[in-house]
mmCIF file of C-alpha atoms in Angstrom:
data_model
loop_
_atom_site.group_PDB
_atom_site.id
_atom_site.type_symbol
_atom_site.label_atom_id
_atom_site.label_comp_id
_atom_site.label_asym_id
_atom_site.label_seq_id
_atom_site.Cartn_x
_atom_site.Cartn_y
_atom_site.Cartn_z
ATOM 1 C CA MET C 747 -4.101 10.961 7.972
ATOM 2 C CA THR C 748 -6.603 11.721 10.257
ATOM 3 C CA LEU C 749 -8.447 10.352 13.030
ATOM 4 C CA SER C 750 -12.054 10.118 12.799
ATOM 5 C CA GLY C 751 -13.867 13.297 13.429
ATOM 6 C CA GLU C 752 -10.585 15.708 13.104
ATOM 7 C CA GLN C 753 -9.149 17.817 10.748
ATOM 8 C CA PRO C 754 -6.511 16.264 8.562
ATOM 9 C CA VAL C 755 -3.147 17.122 9.649
ATOM 10 C CA TYR C 756 -0.583 17.044 6.823
ATOM 11 C CA GLY C 757 3.120 16.230 7.092
ATOM 12 C CA PRO C 758 5.604 13.789 8.177
ATOM 13 C CA ARG C 759 5.546 12.878 11.729
ATOM 14 C CA GLU C 760 7.618 11.517 14.673
ATOM 15 C CA SER C 761 6.591 7.907 15.812
ATOM 16 C CA ASP C 762 3.837 8.435 18.790
ATOM 17 C CA PRO C 763 4.265 5.296 21.082
ATOM 18 C CA SER C 764 1.039 6.478 22.763
ATOM 19 C CA LYS C 765 -1.049 6.049 19.410
ATOM 20 C CA PRO C 766 -1.818 3.167 17.230
ATOM 21 C CA SER C 767 -0.051 3.873 13.803
ATOM 22 C CA PRO C 768 -1.299 1.974 10.732
ATOM 23 C CA ALA C 769 2.172 0.621 10.078
ATOM 24 C CA ARG C 770 3.291 -0.755 13.423
ATOM 25 C CA VAL C 771 -0.663 -2.359 13.244
ATOM 26 C CA TYR C 772 0.289 -4.046 10.200
ATOM 27 C CA ASP C 773 3.644 -5.136 11.477
ATOM 28 C CA TYR C 774 2.063 -6.695 14.942
ATOM 29 C CA ILE C 775 -0.793 -8.925 12.975
ATOM 30 C CA LEU C 776 1.943 -9.870 10.016
ATOM 31 C CA GLY C 777 4.026 -11.341 13.153
ATOM 32 C CA GLY C 778 6.357 -8.555 13.350
ATOM 33 C CA SER C 779 8.533 -6.781 15.992
ATOM 34 C CA HIS C 780 8.427 -3.370 15.516
ATOM 35 C CA TYR C 781 5.348 -1.662 17.379
ATOM 36 C CA TYR C 782 4.004 -0.810 20.955
ATOM 37 C CA PRO C 783 1.616 -2.174 23.277
ATOM 38 C CA VAL C 784 -1.178 0.205 22.299
ATOM 39 C CA ASP C 785 -0.193 -1.140 18.330
ATOM 40 C CA GLU C 786 -0.958 -4.807 19.753
ATOM 41 C CA ALA C 787 -3.896 -3.396 21.831
ATOM 42 C CA ALA C 788 -5.861 -2.163 18.590
ATOM 43 C CA GLY C 789 -4.330 -5.269 16.293
ATOM 44 C CA ASN C 790 -5.955 -7.451 18.673
ATOM 45 C CA ARG C 791 -9.395 -5.233 18.703
ATOM 46 C CA MET C 792 -9.121 -5.699 14.862
ATOM 47 C CA VAL C 793 -8.660 -9.169 14.733
ATOM 48 C CA ARG C 794 -11.326 -9.711 17.458
ATOM 49 C CA ALA C 795 -13.725 -7.940 15.249
ATOM 50 C CA LEU C 796 -12.651 -9.596 11.990
ATOM 51 C CA PRO C 797 -10.797 -12.479 12.314
ATOM 52 C CA LEU C 798 -10.001 -12.166 8.515
ATOM 53 C CA VAL C 799 -7.812 -9.494 8.722
ATOM 54 C CA PRO C 800 -4.385 -11.617 8.944
ATOM 55 C CA VAL C 801 -5.612 -13.776 5.838
ATOM 56 C CA LEU C 802 -6.453 -10.248 3.911
ATOM 57 C CA MET C 803 -2.813 -9.306 4.992
ATOM 58 C CA ARG C 804 -1.711 -12.023 3.791
ATOM 59 C CA TYR C 805 -2.939 -11.540 0.444
ATOM 60 C CA ASN C 806 -2.058 -8.161 0.093
ATOM 61 C CA ARG C 807 1.817 -9.106 0.839
ATOM 62 C CA GLU C 808 1.185 -11.749 -1.723
ATOM 63 C CA PHE C 809 0.238 -9.591 -4.503
ATOM 64 C CA LEU C 810 2.980 -7.240 -3.980
ATOM 65 C CA GLN C 811 5.416 -9.702 -4.661
ATOM 66 C CA ARG C 812 3.541 -11.170 -7.778
ATOM 67 C CA VAL C 813 2.969 -7.764 -8.944
ATOM 68 C CA VAL C 814 6.919 -6.493 -8.424
ATOM 69 C CA HIS C 815 7.990 -10.209 -10.090
ATOM 70 C CA LEU C 816 5.954 -9.109 -13.033
ATOM 71 C CA LEU C 817 7.013 -5.937 -13.438
ATOM 72 C CA THR C 818 10.387 -6.194 -12.746
ATOM 73 C CA GLY C 819 10.941 -9.763 -15.001
ATOM 74 C CA GLU C 820 8.187 -9.356 -17.697
ATOM 75 C CA TYR C 821 8.349 -5.550 -18.786
ATOM 76 C CA GLY C 822 11.799 -4.472 -17.683
ATOM 77 C CA ILE C 823 10.854 -1.768 -15.037
ATOM 78 C CA ARG C 824 13.712 -0.770 -13.058
ATOM 79 C CA GLN C 825 12.323 1.725 -10.463
ATOM 80 C CA PHE C 826 9.911 1.586 -8.064
ATOM 81 C CA ILE C 827 7.777 4.412 -5.787
ATOM 82 C CA ASP C 828 6.353 2.623 -2.994
ATOM 83 C CA PHE C 829 3.961 4.799 -1.617
ATOM 84 C CA GLY C 830 2.917 4.931 2.356
ATOM 85 C CA SER C 831 5.136 1.638 2.563
ATOM 86 C CA GLY C 832 5.021 1.043 6.021
ATOM 87 C CA LEU C 833 7.911 -1.167 8.415
ATOM 88 C CA PRO C 834 9.849 -3.429 6.284
ATOM 89 C CA THR C 835 8.922 -7.031 6.676
ATOM 90 C CA GLU C 836 9.968 -10.135 4.875
ATOM 91 C CA ASP C 837 10.001 -10.041 0.780
ATOM 92 C CA ASN C 838 10.062 -6.190 0.122
ATOM 93 C CA VAL C 839 9.897 -4.766 -3.016
ATOM 94 C CA HIS C 840 13.869 -4.071 -2.980
ATOM 95 C CA GLU C 841 14.087 -7.728 -2.671
ATOM 96 C CA VAL C 842 11.818 -8.982 -4.822
ATOM 97 C CA ALA C 843 13.237 -6.640 -7.535
ATOM 98 C CA GLN C 844 16.797 -6.721 -7.368
ATOM 99 C CA ALA C 845 16.848 -10.434 -6.894
ATOM 100 C CA ILE C 846 15.743 -10.463 -10.565
ATOM 101 C CA ALA C 847 17.529 -7.239 -11.929
ATOM 102 C CA PRO C 848 19.846 -5.749 -8.519
ATOM 103 C CA GLU C 849 20.436 -2.976 -10.475
ATOM 104 C CA THR C 850 16.730 -1.375 -9.907
ATOM 105 C CA ARG C 851 15.834 1.458 -8.067
ATOM 106 C CA VAL C 852 13.071 1.491 -4.887
ATOM 107 C CA VAL C 853 12.097 4.627 -2.985
ATOM 108 C CA TYR C 854 10.155 3.830 -0.068
ATOM 109 C CA ILE C 855 8.052 6.880 1.256
ATOM 110 C CA ASP C 856 6.314 6.463 4.687
ATOM 111 C CA TYR C 857 5.416 9.683 7.171
ATOM 112 C CA GLU C 858 5.844 8.005 10.258
ATOM 113 C CA ARG C 859 9.365 8.281 11.303
ATOM 114 C CA GLY C 860 10.037 4.896 12.837
ATOM 115 C CA ALA C 861 8.931 3.319 9.604
ATOM 116 C CA VAL C 862 11.667 5.602 7.678
ATOM 117 C CA ASP C 863 14.251 5.039 10.473
ATOM 118 C CA LEU C 864 14.322 1.442 10.153
ATOM 119 C CA GLY C 865 14.192 1.088 6.384
ATOM 120 C CA ARG C 866 17.433 3.340 5.952
ATOM 121 C CA GLU C 867 18.539 1.197 8.611
ATOM 122 C CA ILE C 868 18.260 -1.889 6.496
ATOM 123 C CA LEU C 869 18.512 -0.189 3.524
ATOM 124 C CA ALA C 870 22.067 1.541 4.844
ATOM 125 C CA ASP C 871 24.321 -0.884 2.224
ATOM 126 C CA ASN C 872 21.945 -0.855 -0.568
ATOM 127 C CA PRO C 873 22.697 2.297 -3.183
ATOM 128 C CA HIS C 874 19.831 1.184 -5.196
ATOM 129 C CA ALA C 875 17.173 1.709 -2.437
ATOM 130 C CA THR C 876 16.654 4.137 0.092
ATOM 131 C CA SER C 877 13.656 5.434 2.507
ATOM 132 C CA ILE C 878 11.850 9.372 3.018
ATOM 133 C CA HIS C 879 10.165 10.739 5.374
ATOM 134 C CA ALA C 880 6.931 12.319 3.542
ATOM 135 C CA ASP C 881 3.665 12.602 3.854
ATOM 136 C CA ILE C 882 2.612 11.246 0.075
ATOM 137 C CA ARG C 883 -0.583 13.635 0.463
ATOM 138 C CA GLN C 884 1.927 16.056 -0.252
ATOM 139 C CA PRO C 885 3.183 15.410 -3.625
ATOM 140 C CA GLU C 886 5.192 18.533 -4.271
ATOM 141 C CA HIS C 887 7.132 17.722 -1.431
ATOM 142 C CA VAL C 888 7.591 14.094 -2.420
ATOM 143 C CA LEU C 889 8.773 14.943 -5.639
ATOM 144 C CA ALA C 890 10.678 17.420 -4.383
ATOM 145 C CA ASP C 891 12.954 15.541 -2.403
ATOM 146 C CA PRO C 892 16.430 14.939 -3.462
ATOM 147 C CA ASP C 893 16.783 11.399 -2.094
ATOM 148 C CA LEU C 894 14.002 10.518 -4.650
ATOM 149 C CA ARG C 895 15.072 12.770 -7.331
ATOM 150 C CA GLY C 896 18.698 11.202 -6.543
ATOM 151 C CA LEU C 897 17.707 7.782 -7.543
ATOM 152 C CA ILE C 898 14.486 7.968 -9.574
ATOM 153 C CA ASP C 899 14.490 9.014 -13.209
ATOM 154 C CA PHE C 900 11.216 10.605 -14.284
ATOM 155 C CA ASP C 901 12.194 10.006 -18.234
ATOM 156 C CA LYS C 902 12.088 6.469 -17.657
ATOM 157 C CA PRO C 903 9.160 3.798 -16.423
ATOM 158 C CA VAL C 904 8.223 3.641 -13.357
ATOM 159 C CA GLY C 905 6.275 1.404 -11.138
ATOM 160 C CA LEU C 906 4.294 3.719 -8.762
ATOM 161 C CA LEU C 907 3.029 1.304 -6.356
ATOM 162 C CA MET C 908 0.108 1.627 -3.957
ATOM 163 C CA PHE C 909 -0.229 -1.078 -2.014
ATOM 164 C CA ALA C 910 -3.385 -0.834 1.036
ATOM 165 C CA VAL C 911 -2.556 3.157 1.619
ATOM 166 C CA LEU C 912 -5.541 4.210 -0.792
ATOM 167 C CA HIS C 913 -8.255 3.515 1.724
ATOM 168 C CA PHE C 914 -6.365 6.067 4.135
ATOM 169 C CA ILE C 915 -7.107 8.825 1.652
ATOM 170 C CA SER C 916 -10.475 10.341 1.152
ATOM 171 C CA ASP C 917 -12.489 11.304 -2.085
ATOM 172 C CA GLU C 918 -11.076 14.766 -1.326
ATOM 173 C CA GLU C 919 -7.410 14.077 -1.456
ATOM 174 C CA LEU C 920 -7.261 11.322 -4.211
ATOM 175 C CA PRO C 921 -6.889 13.906 -7.159
ATOM 176 C CA MET C 922 -3.104 14.063 -5.525
ATOM 177 C CA ILE C 923 -2.776 10.770 -7.514
ATOM 178 C CA GLU C 924 -2.809 12.659 -11.026
ATOM 179 C CA ARG C 925 -0.049 14.659 -9.870
ATOM 180 C CA TYR C 926 1.798 11.602 -9.164
ATOM 181 C CA ARG C 927 1.023 10.182 -13.026
ATOM 182 C CA ARG C 928 1.838 13.727 -14.560
ATOM 183 C CA ALA C 929 5.527 13.257 -13.377
ATOM 184 C CA VAL C 930 6.467 9.648 -14.676
ATOM 185 C CA CYS C 931 6.838 9.272 -18.328
ATOM 186 C CA PRO C 932 4.406 6.971 -20.519
ATOM 187 C CA GLY C 933 4.963 3.409 -20.151
ATOM 188 C CA SER C 934 5.167 3.535 -16.328
ATOM 189 C CA TYR C 935 2.491 1.518 -14.207
ATOM 190 C CA LEU C 936 0.164 1.968 -11.021
ATOM 191 C CA VAL C 937 -0.534 -0.361 -8.849
ATOM 192 C CA ILE C 938 -3.249 -0.598 -6.405
ATOM 193 C CA SER C 939 -4.498 -2.812 -3.462
ATOM 194 C CA HIS C 940 -7.253 -1.184 -1.698
ATOM 195 C CA GLY C 941 -10.005 -2.699 1.144
ATOM 196 C CA THR C 942 -13.738 -3.082 0.048
ATOM 197 C CA THR C 943 -16.654 -3.897 1.764
ATOM 198 C CA ALA C 944 -17.749 -7.424 2.031
ATOM 199 C CA GLN C 945 -20.349 -8.993 -0.148
ATOM 200 C CA THR C 946 -21.473 -11.427 2.452
ATOM 201 C CA ALA C 947 -23.728 -9.635 5.587
ATOM 202 C CA ARG C 948 -22.255 -11.131 8.309
ATOM 203 C CA VAL C 949 -18.445 -10.425 6.983
ATOM 204 C CA ALA C 950 -19.631 -7.082 6.364
ATOM 205 C CA ALA C 951 -21.262 -6.616 10.232
ATOM 206 C CA GLN C 952 -17.868 -7.477 11.345
ATOM 207 C CA GLN C 953 -15.853 -5.157 8.942
ATOM 208 C CA ASN C 954 -18.176 -2.283 10.040
ATOM 209 C CA LEU C 955 -17.636 -2.907 13.419
ATOM 210 C CA ALA C 956 -13.384 -3.275 12.885
ATOM 211 C CA LYS C 957 -13.817 -0.356 10.903
ATOM 212 C CA LYS C 958 -15.256 1.805 13.572
ATOM 213 C CA ASP C 959 -13.215 1.139 16.182
ATOM 214 C CA TYR C 960 -10.346 1.500 14.009
ATOM 215 C CA ASP C 961 -11.317 4.979 12.650
ATOM 216 C CA GLN C 962 -11.533 6.124 16.244
ATOM 217 C CA ARG C 963 -8.704 5.017 17.751
ATOM 218 C CA THR C 964 -6.214 4.677 14.793
ATOM 219 C CA GLU C 965 -6.540 6.299 11.540
ATOM 220 C CA ARG C 966 -9.749 7.098 9.203
ATOM 221 C CA THR C 967 -10.620 4.285 6.311
ATOM 222 C CA TRP C 968 -12.368 5.104 3.160
ATOM 223 C CA MET C 969 -13.609 1.416 1.937
ATOM 224 C CA ARG C 970 -14.231 1.615 -1.970
ATOM 225 C CA ASN C 971 -16.179 -0.924 -4.681
ATOM 226 C CA LYS C 972 -14.717 -1.581 -7.877
ATOM 227 C CA ASP C 973 -16.114 1.089 -10.171
ATOM 228 C CA GLN C 974 -14.256 3.768 -7.808
ATOM 229 C CA ILE C 975 -11.420 1.745 -7.897
ATOM 230 C CA ALA C 976 -11.096 1.862 -11.305
ATOM 231 C CA ALA C 977 -12.054 5.555 -12.053
ATOM 232 C CA ILE C 978 -8.529 5.786 -10.532
ATOM 233 C CA PHE C 979 -7.360 3.995 -13.475
ATOM 234 C CA THR C 980 -8.635 7.078 -15.966
ATOM 235 C CA ASP C 981 -6.620 6.826 -18.789
ATOM 236 C CA ALA C 982 -4.612 3.987 -17.976
ATOM 237 C CA GLU C 983 -4.838 0.051 -19.470
ATOM 238 C CA ILE C 984 -5.559 -2.139 -17.068
ATOM 239 C CA LEU C 985 -3.765 -4.637 -17.371
ATOM 240 C CA HIS C 986 -5.873 -8.437 -17.412
ATOM 241 C CA PRO C 987 -7.679 -9.594 -14.996
ATOM 242 C CA GLY C 988 -8.902 -6.378 -14.131
ATOM 243 C CA ILE C 989 -9.612 -4.871 -10.940
ATOM 244 C CA VAL C 990 -10.194 -8.278 -9.124
ATOM 245 C CA HIS C 991 -10.133 -9.469 -5.637
ATOM 246 C CA ILE C 992 -6.655 -9.328 -4.378
ATOM 247 C CA PRO C 993 -5.962 -13.181 -4.690
ATOM 248 C CA ASP C 994 -7.618 -13.586 -7.722
ATOM 249 C CA TRP C 995 -4.672 -10.894 -9.513
ATOM 250 C CA ARG C 996 -2.462 -13.443 -11.436
ATOM 251 C CA PRO C 997 -1.812 -16.219 -9.152
ATOM 252 C CA THR C 998 1.327 -18.222 -9.425
ATOM 253 C CA ASP C 999 -0.864 -21.261 -8.941
ATOM 254 C CA SER C 1000 -1.669 -22.186 -12.613
ATOM 255 C CA GLY C 1001 -4.451 -24.350 -10.836
ATOM 256 C CA TYR C 1002 -5.866 -21.448 -8.697
ATOM 257 C CA THR C 1003 -9.670 -21.215 -8.985
ATOM 258 C CA PRO C 1004 -11.598 -18.638 -7.125
ATOM 259 C CA ASP C 1005 -13.331 -19.561 -3.840
ATOM 260 C CA PRO C 1006 -16.282 -17.610 -3.562
ATOM 261 C CA ASP C 1007 -16.639 -18.851 0.243
ATOM 262 C CA ASP C 1008 -13.280 -17.688 0.922
ATOM 263 C CA GLU C 1009 -14.728 -14.729 3.067
ATOM 264 C CA ALA C 1010 -11.143 -13.538 3.331
ATOM 265 C CA ARG C 1011 -10.743 -12.764 -0.115
ATOM 266 C CA GLN C 1012 -13.868 -10.588 -0.344
ATOM 267 C CA LEU C 1013 -12.393 -7.183 1.985
ATOM 268 C CA GLY C 1014 -9.663 -6.543 -1.135
ATOM 269 C CA LEU C 1015 -9.156 -5.638 -4.790
ATOM 270 C CA ALA C 1016 -6.694 -4.884 -6.577
ATOM 271 C CA GLY C 1017 -5.721 -3.842 -10.191
ATOM 272 C CA VAL C 1018 -2.442 -2.608 -12.591
ATOM 273 C CA GLY C 1019 -3.019 -0.119 -15.051
ATOM 274 C CA ARG C 1020 -0.081 0.897 -17.613
ATOM 275 C CA LEU C 1021 -0.291 4.676 -18.003
ATOM 276 C CA VAL C 1022 -0.004 5.978 -21.537
#
């Protein structure tokens, strides 16, 4: 990834306790314990600028759980690749999927060594899941990884999971997704959650302040609107209800009604597409 004003540096990297990382900042804000003081400081700055961030992160995590439960339980998907998975938290992909179908195979991918090492430690006794150290912007390296190849059968449908990761990918880098789509067979699914610009002027101003600080100190981000995210699903059948705000995507509460006054809801979009 890249800091604002710098050229992108591709490839997996070691953890650096002197610089905040998205995975560790996310872990800190969600109440985890695998972060450095620099990540705590970055997380605190973000929340001070945009107090809605923790709610948005919770919405994203709940979306992960809903969609993995759906794809495993109703659509019969038995293998997943989680791109830019970050640090393990509660109710990870393998925990949700394997609670329904224990044979489900899951590969987590992250470019930061600390996230991968912790993932491998957690998964040491799980023969159907692993974590690999790779940069998702290098699909040829990812797809050739022997651990991934040992678990994922590309002749059978795969769930390609891209939760809160594509807003770290520039427009020039987005074509990498097509390489992953070509690698899987029809009947696979592409899942995306993505940051977007708030509709309320006050929240958009807060978001802009948080983004400027984050881009300068951590990694650069690219917010995208509904049409831009829909374009990523080219040639895929986008499942009902389409590209919507994250908590609006098939909520488990049958009485749920989208709340236009929920400002955190404005900050993220989600969608699921069946690859044909």
